[in-house]
Amino acid sequence: MQNKNDKDIVWLSGEVKTTGRSDMDLAKRQRLEAAGWKVGTVEEFLELTPVESELIELKLALGRKLKEIRKSQNISQKELAKRMESSQSRVAKIESGDPSVSLDLITRALCLSGVTRRQIAEAIISSDVSSEDDFV
């Protein structure tokens, strides 16, 4: 599934370069392809299924929400980690979208931060419209 914020990427022999926009002009695309580059989406390059892409987007949206709530409460990652009986580095991983973090841990952190189920749902829904500060 490709959303409007997907960026075209070009790759050749394992090298990756994001173009920074998905509306690459046709002439540039043709020049790259003529030079042996393949142009496609991040999902294509990583060979992600639509379900995998959705799970990544979900985790990123919830991580952004946690960071937003934590900052609005003026608490540090270390303070939140203490509430969670975890480590500051684990909170940082949640907020940065680290793939090793489970949805269960993200949800637990949100609940311990006082986030309601409605706020979680709103974060998920708003991820379809993605903010400008997406993780790269």
mmCIF file of N, CA, C and O in Angstrom, residues 33 44 95 107 134:
data_model
loop_
_atom_site.group_PDB
_atom_site.id
_atom_site.type_symbol
_atom_site.label_atom_id
_atom_site.label_comp_id
_atom_site.label_asym_id
_atom_site.label_seq_id
_atom_site.Cartn_x
_atom_site.Cartn_y
_atom_site.Cartn_z
ATOM 1 N N GLU A 33 16.616 5.231 -14.873
ATOM 2 C CA GLU A 33 16.379 3.858 -15.328
ATOM 3 C C GLU A 33 17.316 3.491 -16.472
ATOM 4 O O GLU A 33 17.812 2.357 -16.537
ATOM 5 N N GLU A 44 8.578 -1.354 -1.808
ATOM 6 C CA GLU A 44 9.094 -2.248 -2.853
ATOM 7 C C GLU A 44 10.547 -2.627 -2.576
ATOM 8 O O GLU A 44 10.928 -3.790 -2.689
ATOM 9 N N GLU A 95 9.837 5.802 21.037
ATOM 10 C CA GLU A 95 9.583 7.090 20.390
ATOM 11 C C GLU A 95 10.211 7.190 19.007
ATOM 12 O O GLU A 95 9.727 7.930 18.162
ATOM 13 N N THR A 107 1.759 0.380 23.800
ATOM 14 C CA THR A 107 0.448 0.619 24.405
ATOM 15 C C THR A 107 0.563 0.770 25.917
ATOM 16 O O THR A 107 -0.077 1.642 26.516
ATOM 17 N N ASP A 134 7.604 12.756 9.867
ATOM 18 C CA ASP A 134 7.713 11.308 9.807
ATOM 19 C C ASP A 134 9.153 10.893 10.055
ATOM 20 O O ASP A 134 10.078 11.602 9.738
#
